[in-house]
Amino acid sequence: MDQPEIVPDSEQRSLAAALPSRVREFVLLARFDRPIGAWLLFWPGAWAIALAGGAFGAWWQLLLLFAIGAIVMRGAGCVYNDIVDRKLDARVARTRERPLASGRVSVRAAWIFVVGLSLIGLAVLLSLNGFAQIVGIASLAPVAAYPFMKRITWWPQAWLGIVFSWAAPVGWAAVAGRFEVATLLLYAGSIAWVIGYDTIYAVQDLEDDALAGVRSSARALGRHVKAGVAASYAAAVLLWAGALWAARPEPLALAALAPVAIHLGWQAASLRRDDGADALAKFRSNRGAGMLMFLACLTIGTAARL
């Protein structure tokens, strides 16, 4: 049997291609060849840890736990999403070669893989304090519902924002053992950020999604995609400004956001709706945006506790 083509947006074509075929299928299934998703899941938790003052003491251990959790839970989420969406994926050019959609991995094997990854995630969660554990467990319901959102709403990106930003309240709870105003503002800003970057990601599939009947914010916005992304990013920056101000109410808090605000503004202004490669590049650039936001949170969170 011919080896399947590596999916178009794989970031590690040569590495994935070098793996044994059976191992490669599970790597692709969990998107381990595309680490951008794990980065995007990790950053909101890292922001919360930094802004809540978690940069003191054994902060690197907490960040490491959240990094491991982001990798395995993003992988588990991708596998679960593919189980639910395997028939839809088979109708979209970019996703029809995924292991489940193509039939190269069985549904039973995929469920076993989900359980294994989730157990690792559970071990990470149990290493946190009790409040953080409760907050983390509360994410299970929205995570389970996410794959169905594209069937019932034109804005599944908003639901993804709720899910992919959940590490922010978990991270804050892990450091502070409670929520503050800054926690909620940071979380809300992350949701707006996710809506923006996932709308950019959905630009790649506009034609195929229309043929398959898949709903997305990119389709809902139509020719106003750039304006919609700009509005989402503007909301994110404003909410983040409120979070940083709540942590340290002085102009330095707002100045710290300038680099990430400029970066997000560039994404929105230069996005080309008819260019899937450009959309993918802009989407991936949010790894850098997350780092810029982390540096802002680290600066303000550290200053607020000196």
PDB file of C-alpha atoms in Angstrom:
ATOM      1  CA  MET A   1       0.000   0.000   0.000  1.00  0.00           C
ATOM      2  CA  ASP A   2       1.294   3.489  -0.870  1.00  0.00           C
ATOM      3  CA  GLN A   3       2.200   5.687   2.058  1.00  0.00           C
ATOM      4  CA  PRO A   4      -0.345   8.477   2.622  1.00  0.00           C
ATOM      5  CA  GLU A   5       0.678  12.016   1.899  1.00  0.00           C
ATOM      6  CA  ILE A   6       1.589  14.060   4.953  1.00  0.00           C
ATOM      7  CA  VAL A   7      -1.252  16.497   5.628  1.00  0.00           C
ATOM      8  CA  PRO A   8      -0.719  19.888   3.947  1.00  0.00           C
ATOM      9  CA  ASP A   9      -0.163  21.925   7.113  1.00  0.00           C
ATOM     10  CA  SER A  10       2.258  19.547   8.804  1.00  0.00           C
ATOM     11  CA  GLU A  11       5.216  21.456  10.205  1.00  0.00           C
ATOM     12  CA  GLN A  12       7.535  18.436  10.371  1.00  0.00           C
ATOM     13  CA  ARG A  13       7.194  16.676   7.039  1.00  0.00           C
ATOM     14  CA  SER A  14      10.627  15.055   7.076  1.00  0.00           C
ATOM     15  CA  LEU A  15      10.394  13.903  10.709  1.00  0.00           C
ATOM     16  CA  ALA A  16       6.852  12.548  10.358  1.00  0.00           C
ATOM     17  CA  ALA A  17       7.733  10.834   7.109  1.00  0.00           C
ATOM     18  CA  ALA A  18      10.702   9.073   8.746  1.00  0.00           C
ATOM     19  CA  LEU A  19       8.586   7.374  11.424  1.00  0.00           C
ATOM     20  CA  PRO A  20       7.319   3.794  11.102  1.00  0.00           C
ATOM     21  CA  SER A  21       3.967   3.862   9.328  1.00  0.00           C
ATOM     22  CA  ARG A  22       1.900   2.700  12.312  1.00  0.00           C
ATOM     23  CA  VAL A  23       3.524   5.205  14.679  1.00  0.00           C
ATOM     24  CA  ARG A  24       3.162   7.978  12.109  1.00  0.00           C
ATOM     25  CA  GLU A  25      -0.586   7.490  11.909  1.00  0.00           C
ATOM     26  CA  PHE A  26      -0.995   8.200  15.626  1.00  0.00           C
ATOM     27  CA  VAL A  27       1.428  11.131  15.484  1.00  0.00           C
ATOM     28  CA  LEU A  28      -0.681  12.653  12.720  1.00  0.00           C
ATOM     29  CA  LEU A  29      -3.912  11.768  14.516  1.00  0.00           C
ATOM     30  CA  ALA A  30      -2.858  13.703  17.637  1.00  0.00           C
ATOM     31  CA  ARG A  31      -1.303  16.490  15.497  1.00  0.00           C
ATOM     32  CA  PHE A  32       2.061  16.016  17.182  1.00  0.00           C
ATOM     33  CA  ASP A  33       3.575  16.951  13.815  1.00  0.00           C
ATOM     34  CA  ARG A  34       1.929  20.373  14.181  1.00  0.00           C
ATOM     35  CA  PRO A  35       2.991  21.747  17.581  1.00  0.00           C
ATOM     36  CA  ILE A  36       1.343  25.122  16.980  1.00  0.00           C
ATOM     37  CA  GLY A  37      -1.883  23.848  18.561  1.00  0.00           C
ATOM     38  CA  ALA A  38      -0.107  22.830  21.765  1.00  0.00           C
ATOM     39  CA  TRP A  39       1.561  26.228  21.922  1.00  0.00           C
ATOM     40  CA  LEU A  40      -1.778  28.000  21.566  1.00  0.00           C
ATOM     41  CA  LEU A  41      -3.281  25.856  24.330  1.00  0.00           C
ATOM     42  CA  PHE A  42      -0.274  26.431  26.572  1.00  0.00           C
ATOM     43  CA  TRP A  43       0.042  30.212  26.331  1.00  0.00           C
ATOM     44  CA  PRO A  44      -3.105  31.295  28.259  1.00  0.00           C
ATOM     45  CA  GLY A  45      -2.016  29.148  31.212  1.00  0.00           C
ATOM     46  CA  ALA A  46       1.510  30.576  31.055  1.00  0.00           C
ATOM     47  CA  TRP A  47       0.094  34.116  30.978  1.00  0.00           C
ATOM     48  CA  ALA A  48      -1.998  33.448  34.060  1.00  0.00           C
ATOM     49  CA  ILE A  49       0.917  31.886  35.938  1.00  0.00           C
ATOM     50  CA  ALA A  50       3.115  34.901  35.147  1.00  0.00           C
ATOM     51  CA  LEU A  51       0.505  37.587  35.861  1.00  0.00           C
ATOM     52  CA  ALA A  52      -0.604  35.931  39.103  1.00  0.00           C
ATOM     53  CA  GLY A  53       2.957  36.098  40.384  1.00  0.00           C
ATOM     54  CA  GLY A  54       3.900  32.519  39.677  1.00  0.00           C
ATOM     55  CA  ALA A  55       7.318  33.585  38.417  1.00  0.00           C
ATOM     56  CA  PHE A  56       8.521  33.362  42.004  1.00  0.00           C
ATOM     57  CA  GLY A  57       9.668  30.105  43.569  1.00  0.00           C
ATOM     58  CA  ALA A  58       9.496  26.911  41.513  1.00  0.00           C
ATOM     59  CA  TRP A  59       7.684  28.619  38.636  1.00  0.00           C
ATOM     60  CA  TRP A  60       9.455  26.591  35.966  1.00  0.00           C
ATOM     61  CA  GLN A  61       7.993  23.382  37.397  1.00  0.00           C
ATOM     62  CA  LEU A  62       4.468  24.758  37.034  1.00  0.00           C
ATOM     63  CA  LEU A  63       5.145  25.916  33.485  1.00  0.00           C
ATOM     64  CA  LEU A  64       6.579  22.494  32.646  1.00  0.00           C
ATOM     65  CA  LEU A  65       3.467  20.769  33.989  1.00  0.00           C
ATOM     66  CA  PHE A  66       1.264  23.054  31.907  1.00  0.00           C
ATOM     67  CA  ALA A  67       3.405  22.401  28.825  1.00  0.00           C
ATOM     68  CA  ILE A  68       3.029  18.642  29.248  1.00  0.00           C
ATOM     69  CA  GLY A  69      -0.681  19.057  29.875  1.00  0.00           C
ATOM     70  CA  ALA A  70      -1.071  21.219  26.775  1.00  0.00           C
ATOM     71  CA  ILE A  71       0.663  18.663  24.553  1.00  0.00           C
ATOM     72  CA  VAL A  72      -1.283  15.619  25.710  1.00  0.00           C
ATOM     73  CA  MET A  73      -4.684  17.292  26.105  1.00  0.00           C
ATOM     74  CA  ARG A  74      -4.434  19.030  22.758  1.00  0.00           C
ATOM     75  CA  GLY A  75      -3.579  15.629  21.289  1.00  0.00           C
ATOM     76  CA  ALA A  76      -6.520  13.986  23.043  1.00  0.00           C
ATOM     77  CA  GLY A  77      -8.822  16.773  21.882  1.00  0.00           C
ATOM     78  CA  CYS A  78      -7.690  16.392  18.279  1.00  0.00           C
ATOM     79  CA  VAL A  79      -8.274  12.639  18.328  1.00  0.00           C
ATOM     80  CA  TYR A  80     -11.717  13.066  19.895  1.00  0.00           C
ATOM     81  CA  ASN A  81     -12.569  15.783  17.369  1.00  0.00           C
ATOM     82  CA  ASP A  82     -11.527  13.483  14.500  1.00  0.00           C
ATOM     83  CA  ILE A  83     -13.642  10.638  15.865  1.00  0.00           C
ATOM     84  CA  VAL A  84     -16.703  12.881  15.826  1.00  0.00           C
ATOM     85  CA  ASP A  85     -15.838  14.591  12.525  1.00  0.00           C
ATOM     86  CA  ARG A  86     -14.460  11.664  10.524  1.00  0.00           C
ATOM     87  CA  LYS A  87     -17.299  11.744   7.983  1.00  0.00           C
ATOM     88  CA  LEU A  88     -17.138  15.523   7.552  1.00  0.00           C
ATOM     89  CA  ASP A  89     -13.355  15.408   7.286  1.00  0.00           C
ATOM     90  CA  ALA A  90     -13.624  12.927   4.427  1.00  0.00           C
ATOM     91  CA  ARG A  91     -15.471  15.614   2.423  1.00  0.00           C
ATOM     92  CA  VAL A  92     -12.881  18.399   2.876  1.00  0.00           C
ATOM     93  CA  ALA A  93      -9.708  18.406   0.769  1.00  0.00           C
ATOM     94  CA  ARG A  94      -7.407  19.536   3.605  1.00  0.00           C
ATOM     95  CA  THR A  95      -8.654  16.877   6.033  1.00  0.00           C
ATOM     96  CA  ARG A  96      -9.670  13.873   3.947  1.00  0.00           C
ATOM     97  CA  GLU A  97      -6.257  12.230   4.400  1.00  0.00           C
ATOM     98  CA  ARG A  98      -6.438  12.327   8.192  1.00  0.00           C
ATOM     99  CA  PRO A  99      -5.958   8.829   9.669  1.00  0.00           C
ATOM    100  CA  LEU A 100      -9.572   8.365  10.802  1.00  0.00           C
ATOM    101  CA  ALA A 101     -11.219  10.033   7.812  1.00  0.00           C
ATOM    102  CA  SER A 102      -9.181   7.854   5.444  1.00  0.00           C
ATOM    103  CA  GLY A 103      -9.768   4.683   7.469  1.00  0.00           C
ATOM    104  CA  ARG A 104      -6.084   4.048   8.213  1.00  0.00           C
ATOM    105  CA  VAL A 105      -6.798   4.082  11.972  1.00  0.00           C
ATOM    106  CA  SER A 106      -9.845   2.400  13.485  1.00  0.00           C
ATOM    107  CA  VAL A 107     -12.281   4.201  15.765  1.00  0.00           C
ATOM    108  CA  ARG A 108     -11.550   1.679  18.523  1.00  0.00           C
ATOM    109  CA  ALA A 109      -7.811   2.353  18.365  1.00  0.00           C
ATOM    110  CA  ALA A 110      -8.486   6.085  18.393  1.00  0.00           C
ATOM    111  CA  TRP A 111     -10.604   5.813  21.563  1.00  0.00           C
ATOM    112  CA  ILE A 112      -7.856   3.828  23.304  1.00  0.00           C
ATOM    113  CA  PHE A 113      -5.390   6.554  22.313  1.00  0.00           C
ATOM    114  CA  VAL A 114      -7.706   9.250  23.721  1.00  0.00           C
ATOM    115  CA  VAL A 115      -7.923   7.431  27.042  1.00  0.00           C
ATOM    116  CA  GLY A 116      -4.147   7.015  27.264  1.00  0.00           C
ATOM    117  CA  LEU A 117      -3.471  10.700  26.567  1.00  0.00           C
ATOM    118  CA  SER A 118      -6.204  11.762  28.979  1.00  0.00           C
ATOM    119  CA  LEU A 119      -4.691   9.709  31.786  1.00  0.00           C
ATOM    120  CA  ILE A 120      -1.433  11.604  31.386  1.00  0.00           C
ATOM    121  CA  GLY A 121      -3.400  14.857  31.497  1.00  0.00           C
ATOM    122  CA  LEU A 122      -5.157  13.668  34.644  1.00  0.00           C
ATOM    123  CA  ALA A 123      -1.824  12.990  36.312  1.00  0.00           C
ATOM    124  CA  VAL A 124      -0.769  16.564  35.550  1.00  0.00           C
ATOM    125  CA  LEU A 125      -4.038  17.937  36.931  1.00  0.00           C
ATOM    126  CA  LEU A 126      -3.751  15.925  40.144  1.00  0.00           C
ATOM    127  CA  SER A 127      -0.355  17.527  40.804  1.00  0.00           C
ATOM    128  CA  LEU A 128      -2.057  20.932  41.195  1.00  0.00           C
ATOM    129  CA  ASN A 129      -3.946  22.278  44.211  1.00  0.00           C
ATOM    130  CA  GLY A 130      -7.561  21.309  44.876  1.00  0.00           C
ATOM    131  CA  PHE A 131      -9.130  24.480  43.472  1.00  0.00           C
ATOM    132  CA  ALA A 132      -7.149  24.182  40.241  1.00  0.00           C
ATOM    133  CA  GLN A 133      -8.258  20.564  39.950  1.00  0.00           C
ATOM    134  CA  ILE A 134     -11.936  21.561  40.217  1.00  0.00           C
ATOM    135  CA  VAL A 135     -11.477  24.286  37.592  1.00  0.00           C
ATOM    136  CA  GLY A 136      -9.709  21.850  35.281  1.00  0.00           C
ATOM    137  CA  ILE A 137     -12.384  19.166  35.621  1.00  0.00           C
ATOM    138  CA  ALA A 138     -15.050  21.765  34.788  1.00  0.00           C
ATOM    139  CA  SER A 139     -13.548  22.036  31.293  1.00  0.00           C
ATOM    140  CA  LEU A 140     -14.677  18.531  30.336  1.00  0.00           C
ATOM    141  CA  ALA A 141     -18.217  19.541  29.350  1.00  0.00           C
ATOM    142  CA  PRO A 142     -17.254  22.359  26.911  1.00  0.00           C
ATOM    143  CA  VAL A 143     -14.436  20.206  25.495  1.00  0.00           C
ATOM    144  CA  ALA A 144     -16.857  17.346  24.816  1.00  0.00           C
ATOM    145  CA  ALA A 145     -19.359  19.696  23.155  1.00  0.00           C
ATOM    146  CA  TYR A 146     -16.887  21.502  20.883  1.00  0.00           C
ATOM    147  CA  PRO A 147     -16.870  19.134  17.848  1.00  0.00           C
ATOM    148  CA  PHE A 148     -20.642  19.535  17.509  1.00  0.00           C
ATOM    149  CA  MET A 149     -20.610  23.342  17.473  1.00  0.00           C
ATOM    150  CA  LYS A 150     -19.837  23.616  13.757  1.00  0.00           C
ATOM    151  CA  ARG A 151     -23.130  21.805  13.126  1.00  0.00           C
ATOM    152  CA  ILE A 152     -25.304  24.144  15.187  1.00  0.00           C
ATOM    153  CA  THR A 153     -23.665  27.587  15.118  1.00  0.00           C
ATOM    154  CA  TRP A 154     -21.868  29.814  12.641  1.00  0.00           C
ATOM    155  CA  TRP A 155     -19.400  30.692  15.415  1.00  0.00           C
ATOM    156  CA  PRO A 156     -17.715  27.461  16.564  1.00  0.00           C
ATOM    157  CA  GLN A 157     -14.593  29.615  16.942  1.00  0.00           C
ATOM    158  CA  ALA A 158     -16.210  31.248  19.982  1.00  0.00           C
ATOM    159  CA  TRP A 159     -16.680  27.850  21.614  1.00  0.00           C
ATOM    160  CA  LEU A 160     -13.109  26.943  20.772  1.00  0.00           C
ATOM    161  CA  GLY A 161     -12.117  30.150  22.536  1.00  0.00           C
ATOM    162  CA  ILE A 162     -13.866  28.978  25.696  1.00  0.00           C
ATOM    163  CA  VAL A 163     -12.055  25.626  25.513  1.00  0.00           C
ATOM    164  CA  PHE A 164      -8.598  26.745  24.382  1.00  0.00           C
ATOM    165  CA  SER A 165      -8.469  29.547  26.954  1.00  0.00           C
ATOM    166  CA  TRP A 166      -9.372  27.343  29.911  1.00  0.00           C
ATOM    167  CA  ALA A 167      -5.744  27.029  30.977  1.00  0.00           C
ATOM    168  CA  ALA A 168      -5.876  30.688  32.051  1.00  0.00           C
ATOM    169  CA  PRO A 169      -8.241  30.183  35.014  1.00  0.00           C
ATOM    170  CA  VAL A 170      -6.545  26.860  35.814  1.00  0.00           C
ATOM    171  CA  GLY A 171      -3.134  28.543  35.845  1.00  0.00           C
ATOM    172  CA  TRP A 172      -4.350  31.389  38.026  1.00  0.00           C
ATOM    173  CA  ALA A 173      -5.980  28.942  40.437  1.00  0.00           C
ATOM    174  CA  ALA A 174      -2.778  26.902  40.581  1.00  0.00           C
ATOM    175  CA  VAL A 175      -0.798  29.965  41.681  1.00  0.00           C
ATOM    176  CA  ALA A 176      -3.264  31.990  43.766  1.00  0.00           C
ATOM    177  CA  GLY A 177      -5.844  29.416  44.864  1.00  0.00           C
ATOM    178  CA  ARG A 178      -8.618  31.863  43.968  1.00  0.00           C
ATOM    179  CA  PHE A 179      -9.946  34.035  41.130  1.00  0.00           C
ATOM    180  CA  GLU A 180      -9.538  37.794  40.821  1.00  0.00           C
ATOM    181  CA  VAL A 181     -10.861  40.422  38.403  1.00  0.00           C
ATOM    182  CA  ALA A 182      -7.667  40.078  36.386  1.00  0.00           C
ATOM    183  CA  THR A 183      -8.351  36.344  35.980  1.00  0.00           C
ATOM    184  CA  LEU A 184     -11.682  36.891  34.277  1.00  0.00           C
ATOM    185  CA  LEU A 185     -10.376  39.707  32.053  1.00  0.00           C
ATOM    186  CA  LEU A 186      -7.370  37.626  31.003  1.00  0.00           C
ATOM    187  CA  TYR A 187      -9.647  34.676  30.190  1.00  0.00           C
ATOM    188  CA  ALA A 188     -12.112  36.814  28.225  1.00  0.00           C
ATOM    189  CA  GLY A 189      -9.276  38.408  26.275  1.00  0.00           C
ATOM    190  CA  SER A 190      -7.912  34.989  25.410  1.00  0.00           C
ATOM    191  CA  ILE A 191     -11.315  33.930  24.085  1.00  0.00           C
ATOM    192  CA  ALA A 192     -11.349  36.958  21.768  1.00  0.00           C
ATOM    193  CA  TRP A 193      -7.796  36.133  20.650  1.00  0.00           C
ATOM    194  CA  VAL A 194      -8.790  32.553  19.815  1.00  0.00           C
ATOM    195  CA  ILE A 195     -11.804  33.736  17.809  1.00  0.00           C
ATOM    196  CA  GLY A 196      -9.465  35.953  15.799  1.00  0.00           C
ATOM    197  CA  TYR A 197      -6.776  33.407  15.021  1.00  0.00           C
ATOM    198  CA  ASP A 198      -9.175  30.516  14.410  1.00  0.00           C
ATOM    199  CA  THR A 199     -11.153  32.677  11.999  1.00  0.00           C
ATOM    200  CA  ILE A 200      -7.883  33.169  10.124  1.00  0.00           C
ATOM    201  CA  TYR A 201      -7.342  29.394  10.184  1.00  0.00           C
ATOM    202  CA  ALA A 202     -10.850  28.801   8.805  1.00  0.00           C
ATOM    203  CA  VAL A 203     -10.059  30.990   5.775  1.00  0.00           C
ATOM    204  CA  GLN A 204      -8.139  27.999   4.373  1.00  0.00           C
ATOM    205  CA  ASP A 205     -11.333  25.944   4.109  1.00  0.00           C
ATOM    206  CA  LEU A 206     -13.864  28.489   2.852  1.00  0.00           C
ATOM    207  CA  GLU A 207     -14.731  26.687  -0.387  1.00  0.00           C
ATOM    208  CA  ASP A 208     -14.639  23.145   1.015  1.00  0.00           C
ATOM    209  CA  ASP A 209     -16.618  24.134   4.101  1.00  0.00           C
ATOM    210  CA  ALA A 210     -19.301  25.660   1.903  1.00  0.00           C
ATOM    211  CA  LEU A 211     -19.569  22.456  -0.144  1.00  0.00           C
ATOM    212  CA  ALA A 212     -19.622  20.242   2.952  1.00  0.00           C
ATOM    213  CA  GLY A 213     -22.043  22.467   4.863  1.00  0.00           C
ATOM    214  CA  VAL A 214     -19.556  23.162   7.666  1.00  0.00           C
ATOM    215  CA  ARG A 215     -20.181  26.438   9.489  1.00  0.00           C
ATOM    216  CA  SER A 216     -17.419  28.818  10.551  1.00  0.00           C
ATOM    217  CA  SER A 217     -16.881  32.445  11.500  1.00  0.00           C
ATOM    218  CA  ALA A 218     -14.902  32.921   8.280  1.00  0.00           C
ATOM    219  CA  ARG A 219     -17.957  31.920   6.241  1.00  0.00           C
ATOM    220  CA  ALA A 220     -20.278  33.985   8.428  1.00  0.00           C
ATOM    221  CA  LEU A 221     -18.139  37.106   8.010  1.00  0.00           C
ATOM    222  CA  GLY A 222     -17.730  36.641   4.255  1.00  0.00           C
ATOM    223  CA  ARG A 223     -15.911  39.579   2.706  1.00  0.00           C
ATOM    224  CA  HIS A 224     -15.700  41.206   6.142  1.00  0.00           C
ATOM    225  CA  VAL A 225     -13.239  38.604   7.480  1.00  0.00           C
ATOM    226  CA  LYS A 226     -10.430  41.133   7.956  1.00  0.00           C
ATOM    227  CA  ALA A 227     -12.702  43.479   9.879  1.00  0.00           C
ATOM    228  CA  GLY A 228     -13.962  40.605  12.017  1.00  0.00           C
ATOM    229  CA  VAL A 229     -10.436  39.466  12.851  1.00  0.00           C
ATOM    230  CA  ALA A 230      -9.439  43.050  13.627  1.00  0.00           C
ATOM    231  CA  ALA A 231     -12.419  43.470  15.958  1.00  0.00           C
ATOM    232  CA  SER A 232     -11.622  40.211  17.771  1.00  0.00           C
ATOM    233  CA  TYR A 233      -8.002  41.184  18.250  1.00  0.00           C
ATOM    234  CA  ALA A 234      -8.963  44.697  19.387  1.00  0.00           C
ATOM    235  CA  ALA A 235     -11.291  43.191  21.987  1.00  0.00           C
ATOM    236  CA  ALA A 236      -8.504  40.861  23.133  1.00  0.00           C
ATOM    237  CA  VAL A 237      -6.047  43.720  23.618  1.00  0.00           C
ATOM    238  CA  LEU A 238      -8.592  45.846  25.503  1.00  0.00           C
ATOM    239  CA  LEU A 239      -9.493  42.994  27.839  1.00  0.00           C
ATOM    240  CA  TRP A 240      -5.832  42.144  28.401  1.00  0.00           C
ATOM    241  CA  ALA A 241      -5.176  45.805  29.174  1.00  0.00           C
ATOM    242  CA  GLY A 242      -7.863  45.590  31.846  1.00  0.00           C
ATOM    243  CA  ALA A 243      -6.272  42.445  33.273  1.00  0.00           C
ATOM    244  CA  LEU A 244      -2.812  43.986  33.468  1.00  0.00           C
ATOM    245  CA  TRP A 245      -4.238  47.207  34.912  1.00  0.00           C
ATOM    246  CA  ALA A 246      -6.089  45.214  37.572  1.00  0.00           C
ATOM    247  CA  ALA A 247      -2.790  43.583  38.524  1.00  0.00           C
ATOM    248  CA  ARG A 248      -0.801  46.844  38.518  1.00  0.00           C
ATOM    249  CA  PRO A 249      -2.772  50.090  37.858  1.00  0.00           C
ATOM    250  CA  GLU A 250      -0.159  52.258  36.185  1.00  0.00           C
ATOM    251  CA  PRO A 251       0.782  53.157  32.577  1.00  0.00           C
ATOM    252  CA  LEU A 252       3.578  50.578  32.464  1.00  0.00           C
ATOM    253  CA  ALA A 253       0.909  47.869  32.368  1.00  0.00           C
ATOM    254  CA  LEU A 254      -0.521  49.256  29.141  1.00  0.00           C
ATOM    255  CA  ALA A 255       2.882  49.934  27.584  1.00  0.00           C
ATOM    256  CA  ALA A 256       3.815  46.280  28.075  1.00  0.00           C
ATOM    257  CA  LEU A 257       1.047  45.301  25.653  1.00  0.00           C
ATOM    258  CA  ALA A 258       2.379  47.397  22.769  1.00  0.00           C
ATOM    259  CA  PRO A 259       4.426  44.616  21.084  1.00  0.00           C
ATOM    260  CA  VAL A 260       1.606  42.061  21.033  1.00  0.00           C
ATOM    261  CA  ALA A 261      -0.920  44.715  19.968  1.00  0.00           C
ATOM    262  CA  ILE A 262       1.282  45.709  17.023  1.00  0.00           C
ATOM    263  CA  HIS A 263       1.761  42.067  16.046  1.00  0.00           C
ATOM    264  CA  LEU A 264      -1.974  41.330  16.071  1.00  0.00           C
ATOM    265  CA  GLY A 265      -2.654  44.530  14.151  1.00  0.00           C
ATOM    266  CA  TRP A 266      -0.211  43.399  11.467  1.00  0.00           C
ATOM    267  CA  GLN A 267      -1.981  40.049  11.188  1.00  0.00           C
ATOM    268  CA  ALA A 268      -5.391  41.625  10.679  1.00  0.00           C
ATOM    269  CA  ALA A 269      -4.195  44.344   8.300  1.00  0.00           C
ATOM    270  CA  SER A 270      -2.166  42.075   6.028  1.00  0.00           C
ATOM    271  CA  LEU A 271      -4.500  39.031   5.937  1.00  0.00           C
ATOM    272  CA  ARG A 272      -5.432  37.929   2.414  1.00  0.00           C
ATOM    273  CA  ARG A 273      -8.822  36.228   2.332  1.00  0.00           C
ATOM    274  CA  ASP A 274      -8.150  34.442  -0.951  1.00  0.00           C
ATOM    275  CA  ASP A 275      -4.751  33.021   0.021  1.00  0.00           C
ATOM    276  CA  GLY A 276      -4.806  29.873   2.155  1.00  0.00           C
ATOM    277  CA  ALA A 277      -1.018  29.809   2.535  1.00  0.00           C
ATOM    278  CA  ASP A 278      -1.042  33.351   3.866  1.00  0.00           C
ATOM    279  CA  ALA A 279      -3.834  32.467   6.306  1.00  0.00           C
ATOM    280  CA  LEU A 280      -1.864  29.481   7.607  1.00  0.00           C
ATOM    281  CA  ALA A 281       1.272  31.604   8.049  1.00  0.00           C
ATOM    282  CA  LYS A 282      -0.697  34.282   9.937  1.00  0.00           C
ATOM    283  CA  PHE A 283      -2.317  31.633  12.116  1.00  0.00           C
ATOM    284  CA  ARG A 284       1.042  30.079  12.995  1.00  0.00           C
ATOM    285  CA  SER A 285       2.474  33.494  13.852  1.00  0.00           C
ATOM    286  CA  ASN A 286       0.279  33.481  16.949  1.00  0.00           C
ATOM    287  CA  ARG A 287       2.925  31.348  18.617  1.00  0.00           C
ATOM    288  CA  GLY A 288       5.017  34.532  18.625  1.00  0.00           C
ATOM    289  CA  ALA A 289       2.042  36.622  19.701  1.00  0.00           C
ATOM    290  CA  GLY A 290       1.610  34.312  22.680  1.00  0.00           C
ATOM    291  CA  MET A 291       5.247  34.805  23.653  1.00  0.00           C
ATOM    292  CA  LEU A 292       4.889  38.587  23.459  1.00  0.00           C
ATOM    293  CA  MET A 293       1.834  38.431  25.712  1.00  0.00           C
ATOM    294  CA  PHE A 294       3.707  36.160  28.127  1.00  0.00           C
ATOM    295  CA  LEU A 295       6.526  38.697  28.406  1.00  0.00           C
ATOM    296  CA  ALA A 296       3.967  41.417  29.145  1.00  0.00           C
ATOM    297  CA  CYS A 297       2.336  39.309  31.873  1.00  0.00           C
ATOM    298  CA  LEU A 298       5.740  38.353  33.294  1.00  0.00           C
ATOM    299  CA  THR A 299       6.796  41.999  33.456  1.00  0.00           C
ATOM    300  CA  ILE A 300       3.621  43.209  35.168  1.00  0.00           C
ATOM    301  CA  GLY A 301       3.105  40.166  37.361  1.00  0.00           C
ATOM    302  CA  THR A 302       6.658  40.405  38.682  1.00  0.00           C
ATOM    303  CA  ALA A 303       6.508  44.172  39.192  1.00  0.00           C
ATOM    304  CA  ALA A 304       3.188  43.928  41.025  1.00  0.00           C
ATOM    305  CA  ARG A 305       4.700  41.645  43.653  1.00  0.00           C
ATOM    306  CA  LEU A 306       8.025  43.360  44.265  1.00  0.00           C
TER     307      LEU A 306
END
